[in-house]
Coordinates of C-alpha atoms in Angstrom, one line a residue:
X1279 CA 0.0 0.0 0.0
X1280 CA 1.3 3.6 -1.0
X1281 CA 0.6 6.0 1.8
X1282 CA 0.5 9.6 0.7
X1283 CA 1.9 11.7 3.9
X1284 CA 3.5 15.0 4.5
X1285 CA 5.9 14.1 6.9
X1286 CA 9.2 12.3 6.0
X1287 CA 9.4 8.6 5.5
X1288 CA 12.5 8.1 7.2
X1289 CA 14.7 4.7 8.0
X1290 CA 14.9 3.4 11.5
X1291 CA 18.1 4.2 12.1
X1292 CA 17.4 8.1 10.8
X1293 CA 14.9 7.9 13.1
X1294 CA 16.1 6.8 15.8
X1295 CA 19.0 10.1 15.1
X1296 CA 16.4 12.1 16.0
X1297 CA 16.0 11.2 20.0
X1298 CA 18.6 12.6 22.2
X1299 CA 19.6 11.6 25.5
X1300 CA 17.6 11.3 28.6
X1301 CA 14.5 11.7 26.0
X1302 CA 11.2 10.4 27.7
X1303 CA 9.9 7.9 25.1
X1304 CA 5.5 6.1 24.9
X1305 CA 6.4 3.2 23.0
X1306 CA 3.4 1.0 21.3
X1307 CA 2.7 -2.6 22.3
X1308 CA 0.4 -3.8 25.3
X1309 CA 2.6 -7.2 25.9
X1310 CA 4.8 -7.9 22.5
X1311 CA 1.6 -7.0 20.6
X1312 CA 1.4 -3.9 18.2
X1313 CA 5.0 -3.2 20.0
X1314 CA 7.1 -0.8 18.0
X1315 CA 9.9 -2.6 16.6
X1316 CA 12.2 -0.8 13.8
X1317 CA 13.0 2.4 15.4
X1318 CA 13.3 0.5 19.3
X1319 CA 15.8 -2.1 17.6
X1320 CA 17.6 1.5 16.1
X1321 CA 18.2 3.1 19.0
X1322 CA 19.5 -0.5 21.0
X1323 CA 22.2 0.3 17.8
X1324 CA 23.0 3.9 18.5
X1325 CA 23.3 3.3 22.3
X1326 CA 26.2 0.7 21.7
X1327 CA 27.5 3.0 19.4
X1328 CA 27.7 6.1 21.5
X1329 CA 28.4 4.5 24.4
X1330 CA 31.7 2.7 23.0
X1331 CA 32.7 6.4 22.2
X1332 CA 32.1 7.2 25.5
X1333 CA 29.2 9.5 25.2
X1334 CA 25.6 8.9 27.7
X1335 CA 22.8 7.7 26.1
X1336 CA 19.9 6.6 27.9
X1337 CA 15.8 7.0 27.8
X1338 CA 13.1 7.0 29.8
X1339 CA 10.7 4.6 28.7
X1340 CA 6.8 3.9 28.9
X1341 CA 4.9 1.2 27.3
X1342 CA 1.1 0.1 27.8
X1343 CA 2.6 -2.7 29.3
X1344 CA 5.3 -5.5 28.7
X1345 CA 6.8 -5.0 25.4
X1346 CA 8.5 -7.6 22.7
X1347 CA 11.8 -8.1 22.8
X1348 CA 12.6 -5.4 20.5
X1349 CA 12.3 -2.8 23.1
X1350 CA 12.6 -3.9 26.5
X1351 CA 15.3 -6.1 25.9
X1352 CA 17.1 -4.7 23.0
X1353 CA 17.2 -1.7 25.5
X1354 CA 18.8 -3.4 28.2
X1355 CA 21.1 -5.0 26.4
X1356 CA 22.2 -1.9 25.2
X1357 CA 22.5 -0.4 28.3
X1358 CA 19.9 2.4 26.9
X1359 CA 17.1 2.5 30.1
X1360 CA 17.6 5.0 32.5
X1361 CA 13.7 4.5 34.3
X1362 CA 10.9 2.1 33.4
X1363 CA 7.1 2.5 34.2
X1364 CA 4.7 -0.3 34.1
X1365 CA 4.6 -3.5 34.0
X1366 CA 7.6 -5.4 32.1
X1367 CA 8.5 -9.0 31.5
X1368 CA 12.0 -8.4 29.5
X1369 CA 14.9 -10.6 31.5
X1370 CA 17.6 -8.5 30.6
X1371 CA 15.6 -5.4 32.0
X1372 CA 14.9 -7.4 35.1
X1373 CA 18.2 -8.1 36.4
X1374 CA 19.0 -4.5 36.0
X1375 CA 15.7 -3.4 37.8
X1376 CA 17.0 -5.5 40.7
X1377 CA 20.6 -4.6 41.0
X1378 CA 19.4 -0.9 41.0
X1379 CA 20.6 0.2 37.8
X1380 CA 16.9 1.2 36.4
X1381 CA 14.3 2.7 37.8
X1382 CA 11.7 1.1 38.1
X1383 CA 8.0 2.3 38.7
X1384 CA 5.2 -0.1 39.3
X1385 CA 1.5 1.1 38.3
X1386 CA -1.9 -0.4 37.5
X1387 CA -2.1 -0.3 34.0
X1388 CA -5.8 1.4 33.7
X1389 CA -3.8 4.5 35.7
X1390 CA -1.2 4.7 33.1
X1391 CA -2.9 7.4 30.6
X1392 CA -4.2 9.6 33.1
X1393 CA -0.7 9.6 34.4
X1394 CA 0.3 10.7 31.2
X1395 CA -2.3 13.1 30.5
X1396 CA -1.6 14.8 34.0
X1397 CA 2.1 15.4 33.8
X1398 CA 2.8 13.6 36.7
X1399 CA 5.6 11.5 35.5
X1400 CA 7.1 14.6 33.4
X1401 CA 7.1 15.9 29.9
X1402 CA 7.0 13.4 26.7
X1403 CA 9.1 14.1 24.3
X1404 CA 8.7 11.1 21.8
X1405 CA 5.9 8.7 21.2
X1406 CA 7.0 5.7 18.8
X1407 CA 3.9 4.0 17.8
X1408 CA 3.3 0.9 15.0
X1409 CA 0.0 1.5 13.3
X1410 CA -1.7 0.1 10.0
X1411 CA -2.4 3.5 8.7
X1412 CA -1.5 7.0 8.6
X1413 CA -3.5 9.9 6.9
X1414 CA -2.1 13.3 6.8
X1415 CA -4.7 14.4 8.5
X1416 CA -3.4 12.8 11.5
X1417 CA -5.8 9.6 12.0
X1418 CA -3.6 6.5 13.6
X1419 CA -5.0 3.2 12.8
X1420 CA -3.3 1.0 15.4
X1421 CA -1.9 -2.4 14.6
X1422 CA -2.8 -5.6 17.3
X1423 CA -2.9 -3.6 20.7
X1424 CA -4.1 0.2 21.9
X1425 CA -2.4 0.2 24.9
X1426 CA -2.0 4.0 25.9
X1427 CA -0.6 4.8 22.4
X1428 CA -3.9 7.3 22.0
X1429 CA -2.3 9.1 24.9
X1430 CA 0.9 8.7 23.9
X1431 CA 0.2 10.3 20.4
X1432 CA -2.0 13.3 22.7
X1433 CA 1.2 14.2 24.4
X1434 CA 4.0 13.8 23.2
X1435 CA 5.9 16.6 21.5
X1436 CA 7.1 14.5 18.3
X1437 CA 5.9 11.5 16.9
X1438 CA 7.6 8.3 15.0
X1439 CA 4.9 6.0 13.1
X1440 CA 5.9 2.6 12.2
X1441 CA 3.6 1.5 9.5
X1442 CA 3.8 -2.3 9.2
X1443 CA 2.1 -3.9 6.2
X1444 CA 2.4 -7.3 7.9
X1445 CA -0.9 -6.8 9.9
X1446 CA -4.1 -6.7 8.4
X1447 CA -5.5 -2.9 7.7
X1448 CA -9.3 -4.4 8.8
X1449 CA -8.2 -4.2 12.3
X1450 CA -9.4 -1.1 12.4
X1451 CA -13.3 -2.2 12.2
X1452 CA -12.4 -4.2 15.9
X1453 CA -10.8 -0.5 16.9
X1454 CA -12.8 1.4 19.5
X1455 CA -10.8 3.9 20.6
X1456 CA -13.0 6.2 23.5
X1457 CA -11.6 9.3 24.6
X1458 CA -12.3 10.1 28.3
X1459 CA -12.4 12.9 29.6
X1460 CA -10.0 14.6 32.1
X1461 CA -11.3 15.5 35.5
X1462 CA -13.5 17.5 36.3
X1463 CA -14.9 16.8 33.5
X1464 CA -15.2 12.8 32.7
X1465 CA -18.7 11.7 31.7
X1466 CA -19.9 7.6 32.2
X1467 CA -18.6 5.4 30.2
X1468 CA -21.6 4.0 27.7
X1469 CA -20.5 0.6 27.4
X1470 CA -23.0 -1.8 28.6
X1471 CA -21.5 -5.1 27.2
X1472 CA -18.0 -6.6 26.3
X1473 CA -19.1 -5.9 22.3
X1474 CA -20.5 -2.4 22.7
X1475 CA -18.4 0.5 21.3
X1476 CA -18.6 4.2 21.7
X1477 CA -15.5 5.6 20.1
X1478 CA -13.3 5.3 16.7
X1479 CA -11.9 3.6 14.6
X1480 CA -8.3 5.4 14.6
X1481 CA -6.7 7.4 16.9
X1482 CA -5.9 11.4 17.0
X1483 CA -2.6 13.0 16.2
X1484 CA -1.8 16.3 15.3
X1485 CA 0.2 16.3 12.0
X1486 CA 2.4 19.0 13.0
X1487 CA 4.3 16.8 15.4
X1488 CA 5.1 13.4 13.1
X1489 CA 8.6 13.7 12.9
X1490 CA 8.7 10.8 10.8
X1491 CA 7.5 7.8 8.8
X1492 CA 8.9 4.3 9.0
X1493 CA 7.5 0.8 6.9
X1494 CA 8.0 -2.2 8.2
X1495 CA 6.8 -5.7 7.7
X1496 CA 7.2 -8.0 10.2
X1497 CA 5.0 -10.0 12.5
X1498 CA 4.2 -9.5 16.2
X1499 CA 7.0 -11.1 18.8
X1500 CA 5.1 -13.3 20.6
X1501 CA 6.8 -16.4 22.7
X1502 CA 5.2 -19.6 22.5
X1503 CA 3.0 -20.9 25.6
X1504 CA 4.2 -24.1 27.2
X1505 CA 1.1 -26.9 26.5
X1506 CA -0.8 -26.9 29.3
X1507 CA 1.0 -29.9 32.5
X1508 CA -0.8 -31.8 35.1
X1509 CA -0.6 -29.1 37.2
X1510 CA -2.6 -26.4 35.1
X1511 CA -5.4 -28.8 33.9
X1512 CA -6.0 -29.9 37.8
X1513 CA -5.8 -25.8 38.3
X1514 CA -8.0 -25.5 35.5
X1515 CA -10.6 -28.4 36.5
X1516 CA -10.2 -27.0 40.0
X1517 CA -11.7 -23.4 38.7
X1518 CA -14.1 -24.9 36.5
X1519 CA -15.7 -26.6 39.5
X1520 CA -15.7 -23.4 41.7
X1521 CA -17.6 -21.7 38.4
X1522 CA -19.9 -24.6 38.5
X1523 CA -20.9 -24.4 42.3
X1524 CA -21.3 -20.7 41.9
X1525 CA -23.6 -21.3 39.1
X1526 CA -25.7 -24.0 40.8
X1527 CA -25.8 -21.8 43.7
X1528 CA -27.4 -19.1 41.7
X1529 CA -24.6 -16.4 42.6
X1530 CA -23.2 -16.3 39.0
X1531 CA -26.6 -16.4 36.6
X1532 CA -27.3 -18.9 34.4
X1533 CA -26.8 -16.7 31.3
X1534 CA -23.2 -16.6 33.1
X1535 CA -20.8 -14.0 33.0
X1536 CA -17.5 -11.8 31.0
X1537 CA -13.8 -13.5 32.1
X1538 CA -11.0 -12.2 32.4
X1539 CA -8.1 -13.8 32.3
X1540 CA -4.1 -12.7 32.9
X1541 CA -1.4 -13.9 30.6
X1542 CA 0.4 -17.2 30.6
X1543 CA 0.6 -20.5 30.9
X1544 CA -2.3 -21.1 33.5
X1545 CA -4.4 -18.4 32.2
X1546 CA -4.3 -20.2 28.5
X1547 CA -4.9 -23.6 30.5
X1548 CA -8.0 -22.0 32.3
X1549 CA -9.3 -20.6 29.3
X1550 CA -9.3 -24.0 27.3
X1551 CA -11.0 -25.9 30.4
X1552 CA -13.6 -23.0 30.5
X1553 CA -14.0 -23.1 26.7
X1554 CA -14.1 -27.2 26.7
X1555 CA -16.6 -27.7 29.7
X1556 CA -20.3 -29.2 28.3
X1557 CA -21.6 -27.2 31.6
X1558 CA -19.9 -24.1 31.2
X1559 CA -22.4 -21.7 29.1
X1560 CA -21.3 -20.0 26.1
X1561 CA -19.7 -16.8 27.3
X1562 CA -17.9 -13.3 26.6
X1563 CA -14.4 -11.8 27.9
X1564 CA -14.1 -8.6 29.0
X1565 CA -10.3 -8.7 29.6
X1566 CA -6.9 -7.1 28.8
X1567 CA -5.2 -9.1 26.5
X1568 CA -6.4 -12.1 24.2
X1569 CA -4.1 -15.2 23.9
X1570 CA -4.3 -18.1 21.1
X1571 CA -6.6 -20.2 23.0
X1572 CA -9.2 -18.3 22.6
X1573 CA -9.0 -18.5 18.7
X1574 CA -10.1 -21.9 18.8
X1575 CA -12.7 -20.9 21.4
X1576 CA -14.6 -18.2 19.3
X1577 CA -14.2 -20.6 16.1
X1578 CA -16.5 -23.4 18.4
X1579 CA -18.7 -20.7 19.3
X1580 CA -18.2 -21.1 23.3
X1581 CA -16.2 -17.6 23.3
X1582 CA -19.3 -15.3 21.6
X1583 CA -17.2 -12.5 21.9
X1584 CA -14.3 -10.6 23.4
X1585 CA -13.3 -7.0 24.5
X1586 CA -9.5 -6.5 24.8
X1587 CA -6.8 -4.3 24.4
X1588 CA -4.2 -6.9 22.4
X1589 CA -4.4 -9.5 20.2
X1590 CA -1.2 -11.2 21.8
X1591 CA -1.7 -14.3 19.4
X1592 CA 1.1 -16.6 17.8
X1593 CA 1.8 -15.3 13.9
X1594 CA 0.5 -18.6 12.6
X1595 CA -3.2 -18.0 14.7
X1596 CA -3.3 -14.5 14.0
X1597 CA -3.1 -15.3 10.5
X1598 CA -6.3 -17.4 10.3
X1599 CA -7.5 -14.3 12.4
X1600 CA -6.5 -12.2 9.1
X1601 CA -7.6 -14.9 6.6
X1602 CA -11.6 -14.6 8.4
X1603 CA -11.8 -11.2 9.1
X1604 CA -15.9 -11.4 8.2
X1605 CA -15.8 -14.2 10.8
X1606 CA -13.7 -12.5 13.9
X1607 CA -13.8 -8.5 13.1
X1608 CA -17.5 -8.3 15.1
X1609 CA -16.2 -10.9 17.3
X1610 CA -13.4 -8.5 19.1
X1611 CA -13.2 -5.3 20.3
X1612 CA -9.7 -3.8 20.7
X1613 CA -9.6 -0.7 23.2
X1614 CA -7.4 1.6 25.2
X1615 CA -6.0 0.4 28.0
X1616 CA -8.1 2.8 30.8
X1617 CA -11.0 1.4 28.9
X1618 CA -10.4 -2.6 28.7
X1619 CA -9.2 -2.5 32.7
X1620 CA -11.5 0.5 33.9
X1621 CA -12.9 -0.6 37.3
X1622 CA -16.1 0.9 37.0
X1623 CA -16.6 -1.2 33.9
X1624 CA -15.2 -4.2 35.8
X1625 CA -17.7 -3.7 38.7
X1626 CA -20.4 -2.6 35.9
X1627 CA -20.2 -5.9 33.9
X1628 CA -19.8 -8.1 36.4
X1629 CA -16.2 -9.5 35.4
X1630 CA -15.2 -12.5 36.7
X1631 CA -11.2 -11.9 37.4
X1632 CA -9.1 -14.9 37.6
X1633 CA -5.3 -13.5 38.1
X1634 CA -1.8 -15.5 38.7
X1635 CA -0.2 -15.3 42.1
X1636 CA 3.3 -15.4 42.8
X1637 CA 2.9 -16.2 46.2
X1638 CA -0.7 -16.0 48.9
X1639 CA -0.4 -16.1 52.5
X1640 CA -2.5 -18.4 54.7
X1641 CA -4.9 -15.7 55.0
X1642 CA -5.9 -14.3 51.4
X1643 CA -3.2 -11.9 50.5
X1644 CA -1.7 -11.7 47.7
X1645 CA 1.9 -11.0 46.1
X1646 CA 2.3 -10.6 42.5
X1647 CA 5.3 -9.0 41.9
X1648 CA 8.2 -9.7 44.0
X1649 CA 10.1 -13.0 44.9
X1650 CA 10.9 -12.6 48.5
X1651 CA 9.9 -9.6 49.1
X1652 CA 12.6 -7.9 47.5
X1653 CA 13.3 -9.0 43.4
X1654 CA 10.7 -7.6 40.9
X1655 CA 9.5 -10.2 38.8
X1656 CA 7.0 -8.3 35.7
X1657 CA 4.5 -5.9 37.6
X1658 CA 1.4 -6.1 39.1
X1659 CA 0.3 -5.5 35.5
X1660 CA -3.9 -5.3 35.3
X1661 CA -4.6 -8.0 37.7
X1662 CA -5.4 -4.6 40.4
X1663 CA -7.1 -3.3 38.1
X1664 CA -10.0 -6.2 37.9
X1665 CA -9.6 -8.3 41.0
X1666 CA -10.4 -4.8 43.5
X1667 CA -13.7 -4.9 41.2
X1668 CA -14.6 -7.9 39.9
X1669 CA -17.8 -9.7 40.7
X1670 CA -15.7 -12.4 41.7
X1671 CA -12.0 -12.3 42.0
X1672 CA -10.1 -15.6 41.7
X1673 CA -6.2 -16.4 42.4
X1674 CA -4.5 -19.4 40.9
X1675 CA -1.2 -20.8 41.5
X1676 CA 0.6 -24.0 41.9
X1677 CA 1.0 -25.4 45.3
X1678 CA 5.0 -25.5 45.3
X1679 CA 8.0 -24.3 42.1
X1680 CA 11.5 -25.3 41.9
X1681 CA 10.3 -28.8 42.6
X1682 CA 9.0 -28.2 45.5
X1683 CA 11.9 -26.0 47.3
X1684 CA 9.7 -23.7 47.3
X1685 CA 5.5 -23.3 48.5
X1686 CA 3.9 -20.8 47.1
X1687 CA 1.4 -20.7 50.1
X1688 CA 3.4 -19.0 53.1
X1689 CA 2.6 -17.5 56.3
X1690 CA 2.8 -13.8 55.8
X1691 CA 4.0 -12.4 52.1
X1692 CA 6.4 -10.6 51.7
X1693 CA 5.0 -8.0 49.2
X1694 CA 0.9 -7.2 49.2
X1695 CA -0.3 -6.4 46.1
X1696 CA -4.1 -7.5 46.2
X1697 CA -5.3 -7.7 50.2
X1698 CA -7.7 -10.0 51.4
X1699 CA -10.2 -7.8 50.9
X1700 CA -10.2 -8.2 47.4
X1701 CA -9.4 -12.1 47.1
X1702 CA -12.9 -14.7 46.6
X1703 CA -11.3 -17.6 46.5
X1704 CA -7.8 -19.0 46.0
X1705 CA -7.3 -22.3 43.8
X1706 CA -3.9 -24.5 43.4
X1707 CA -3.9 -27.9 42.0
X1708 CA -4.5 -29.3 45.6
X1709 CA -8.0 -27.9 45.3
X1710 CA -10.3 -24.7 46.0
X1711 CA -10.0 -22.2 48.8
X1712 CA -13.2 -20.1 49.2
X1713 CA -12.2 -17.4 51.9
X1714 CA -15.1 -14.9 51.0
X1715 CA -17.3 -14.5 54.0
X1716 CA -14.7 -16.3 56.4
X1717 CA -13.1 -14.6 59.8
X1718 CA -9.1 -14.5 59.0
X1719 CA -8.2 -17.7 60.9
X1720 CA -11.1 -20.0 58.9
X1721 CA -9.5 -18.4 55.8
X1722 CA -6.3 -20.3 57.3
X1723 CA -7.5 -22.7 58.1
X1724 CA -9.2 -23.1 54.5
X1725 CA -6.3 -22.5 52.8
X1726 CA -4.0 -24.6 54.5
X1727 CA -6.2 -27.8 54.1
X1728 CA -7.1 -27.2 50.8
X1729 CA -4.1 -25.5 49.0
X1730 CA -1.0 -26.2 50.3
X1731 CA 1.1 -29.2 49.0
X1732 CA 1.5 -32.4 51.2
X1733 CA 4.7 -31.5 52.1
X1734 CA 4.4 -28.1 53.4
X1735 CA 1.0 -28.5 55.5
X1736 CA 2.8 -29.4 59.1
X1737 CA 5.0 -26.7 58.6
X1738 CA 1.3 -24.3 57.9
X1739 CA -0.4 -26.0 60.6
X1740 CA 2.1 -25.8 63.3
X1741 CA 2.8 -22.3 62.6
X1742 CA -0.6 -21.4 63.1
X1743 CA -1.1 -23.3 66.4
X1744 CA 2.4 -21.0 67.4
X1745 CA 0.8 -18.0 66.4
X1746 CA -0.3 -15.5 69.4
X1747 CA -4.6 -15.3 69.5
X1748 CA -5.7 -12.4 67.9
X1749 CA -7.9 -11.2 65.1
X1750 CA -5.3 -12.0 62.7
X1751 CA -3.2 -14.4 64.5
X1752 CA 1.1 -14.0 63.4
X1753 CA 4.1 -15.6 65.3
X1754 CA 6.4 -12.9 64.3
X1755 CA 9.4 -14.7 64.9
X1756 CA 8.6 -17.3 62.1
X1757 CA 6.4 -15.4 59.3
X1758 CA 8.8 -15.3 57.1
X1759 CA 11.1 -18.6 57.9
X1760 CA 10.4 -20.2 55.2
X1761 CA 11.9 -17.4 53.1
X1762 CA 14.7 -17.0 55.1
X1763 CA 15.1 -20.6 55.0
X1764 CA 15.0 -20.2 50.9
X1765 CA 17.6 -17.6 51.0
X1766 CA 20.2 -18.8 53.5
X1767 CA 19.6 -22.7 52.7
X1768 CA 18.3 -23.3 48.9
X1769 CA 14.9 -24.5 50.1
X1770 CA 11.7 -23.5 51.9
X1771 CA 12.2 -26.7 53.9
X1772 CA 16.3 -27.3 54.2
X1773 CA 15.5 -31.3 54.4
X1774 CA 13.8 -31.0 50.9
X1775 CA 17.4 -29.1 49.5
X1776 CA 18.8 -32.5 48.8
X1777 CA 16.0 -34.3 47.6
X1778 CA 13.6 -32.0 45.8

């Protein structure tokens, strides 16, 4: 396609010439989906370059969320990331998050934009955002995810376009890009079901600030999921039958109600168990990001529909995607991200939220972030975002990792990122927790006998029975000996070091 535009259609690497040092950069891409690629990749280049002559280079980036490895990690391999906000799955960037070399800011993603908008995290100088489409009347049709690129395009003083002729240009008729207003000012949001839309097709840029145009063609960076293990189907059966109850017990209706899911492994197995259950209605997603399993789903007709914010789909299903557009285009709806995690829409909708853990305590709270308190693994990402407001918010995690030198059920955790006030029910391969409506002890007591592994539950039990009485009972000289133990010893439980 020949796209008439005034500005200059540049190469990445001229591009990339045009951001100086210490530049604040909104890259594209919510996960490795519709991330910018070309220009990211440059500037990893001109880093190494400049930095081998001794002069600084570094940048101060945003994305919607993670990224593909094209920024994130093409960054920190190049040594090019001063700060960091949102969430973030990029190895490389991770060990230099944790030994202090990047900042790091942790946000829910539906706060990013309005961040953005405020000023609060300082002035933007470059957005860098893959689209379909340009006009020169400054319309952006996005690629495979919205992420905040309609607020990166608002505010930034100069804008790069990446137009990629590898995604289909239809993706615009899923597009609905809603503009909401800043306070005082914000109106309600008129979207009443996960297919309604109110906005556009494209999104707004003035054509005074594209600095540049750059074509590529090249598909989305998306890792392959592992196939689901024994340990995510009996997560996944485990969840079906909590869905089930709820359903028999007339607390979810019978016409059911949206999912959403977070990204990975489980979330994929959970997905296909929902999507493959005879007693499981056909249902809607009102989520943040759409994986491949889902594909299959919407082709059976179990999936009816789906909002989301990415289409974080392997190359080989997001090409069936392209080949049935007639089939799938009134199927999805792609948003913003302060639209596909708003709570009020959450709560409005009646979501039902089913998030990843990285570690629960014994009484409901949740850590999804850092490993002992301490190492950042990706972000809180959206999962704050819809468990807080959720009709029902749902926490899955194996029982143990590492083989079992470590349980992911402990004591106290080390990092709270959704309370116990926001957790229904927790579920591990051992079987179902359901805390809601329980004093904090019975919610031990829950947890204990139904989610923590065989070999960790004398350990839970006789920490409880040495815990002082008290609304929330703690021994505060062994919360957190398990992860001491883990530190100083190898293993949760040092006689498991040698044998796990």
């Amino acid at each position: 396609m020949n796209i008439q535009t005034h500005a200059p259609v540049l190469s990445a690497e001229e591009a990339a010439a045009l951001i100086p040092h210490d530049a604040m950069i909104g890259f594209s891409g919510f996960t490795s989906a519709g991330a910018a690629k070309a220009v990211p990749r440059a500037l990893a280049q001109r880093a190494k370059a400049l930095h081998a002559a001794q002069t600084p280079f570094k940048l101060k980036v945003l994305a919607g969320a993670s990224t593909g490895k094209s920024v994130d990690s093409a960054l920190a391999e190049a040594n090019a990331i001063s700060s960091r906000v949102g969430y973030q799955s990029s190895r490389e960037l991770r060990k230099q998050i944790n030994a202090e070399e990047v900042d790091f800011i942790d946000i829910h993603l539906s706060h990013l934009p309005q961040m953005v908008q405020s000023g609060s995290l300082g002035k933007l100088d470059f957005a860098v955002i893959e689209a379909t489409e340009y006009s020169p009347d400054g319309r952006v049709y996005l690629s495979t995810s919205i992420g905040a690129s309609p607020t990166y395009l608002e505010c930034a003083d100069k804008v790069i376009i990446e137009i990629n002729r590898y995604h289909s240009p239809r993706l615009s008729e899923m597009t609905d890009i809603l503009s909401v207003k800043r306070p005082p000012h914000r109106d309600l949001i008129p979207i009443f079901n996960p297919l309604s839309k109110a906005g556009r097709q494209y999104a707004s840029v003035d054509p005074q600030k594209v600095v540049g145009i750059v074509y590529t063609d090249e598909p989305d960076e998306v890792p392959p999921f592992a196939a689901p293990d024994k340990t995510s189907e009996l997560i996944s059966n485990h969840v079906v039958e909590f869905l089930l109850w709820k359903m028999s017990t007339g607390q979810i209706p019978k016409e059911f109600l949206p999912i959403q899911s977070g990204v990975g492994n489980i979330g994929n197995a959970v997905m296909n168990g929902l999507g493959h259950h005879k007693d499981i209605p056909p249902f809607t997603m009102f989520t943040e990001v759409l994986q491949d399993s889902i594909v299959d789903l919407m082709e059976s007709g179990k999936v009816q529909g789906a909002s989301t914010c990415a289409l974080t789909i392997l190359p080989e299903n997001l090409e069936r995607i392209y080949n049935n557009m007639d089939f799938f285009a009134p199927r999805v709806v792609l948003r913003p991200q302060d639209i596909s995690n708003n709570p009020t829409l959450a709560r409005q909708l009646g979501v039902i939220a089913i998030n990843t853990a990285l570690e629960v305590d014994i009484y409901g709270n949740v850590n999804s972030t850092h490993v002992c308190g301490t190492d950042m693994m990706n972000g809180i990402g959206g999962s704050g975002d819809f468990e807080r407001n959720g009709y029902l918010s749902i926490f899955v995690c194996p029982s143990i990792a590492k083989g079992g030198k470590i349980s992911t059920i402990v004591p106290m955790c080390t990092h709270i990122d959704s309370s116990e006030h926001s957790v229904d029910a927790i579920i591990t391969e051992q079987g179902i927790a359901y805390i809601r409506n329980l004093s904090p002890k019975k919610r031990a007591e829950v947890i204990i006998e139904n989610c923590v592994h065989p070999m960790y539950k004398d350990f839970m039990r006789d920490y409880l029975a040495s815990c002082k009485k008290g609304h929330i009972r703690h021994n505060l000289s062994r919360c957190f000996e398990l992860h001491q133990n883990l530190l100083e010893q190898g293993a949760m439980l040092p006689g498991l070091r040698e044998t796990a």
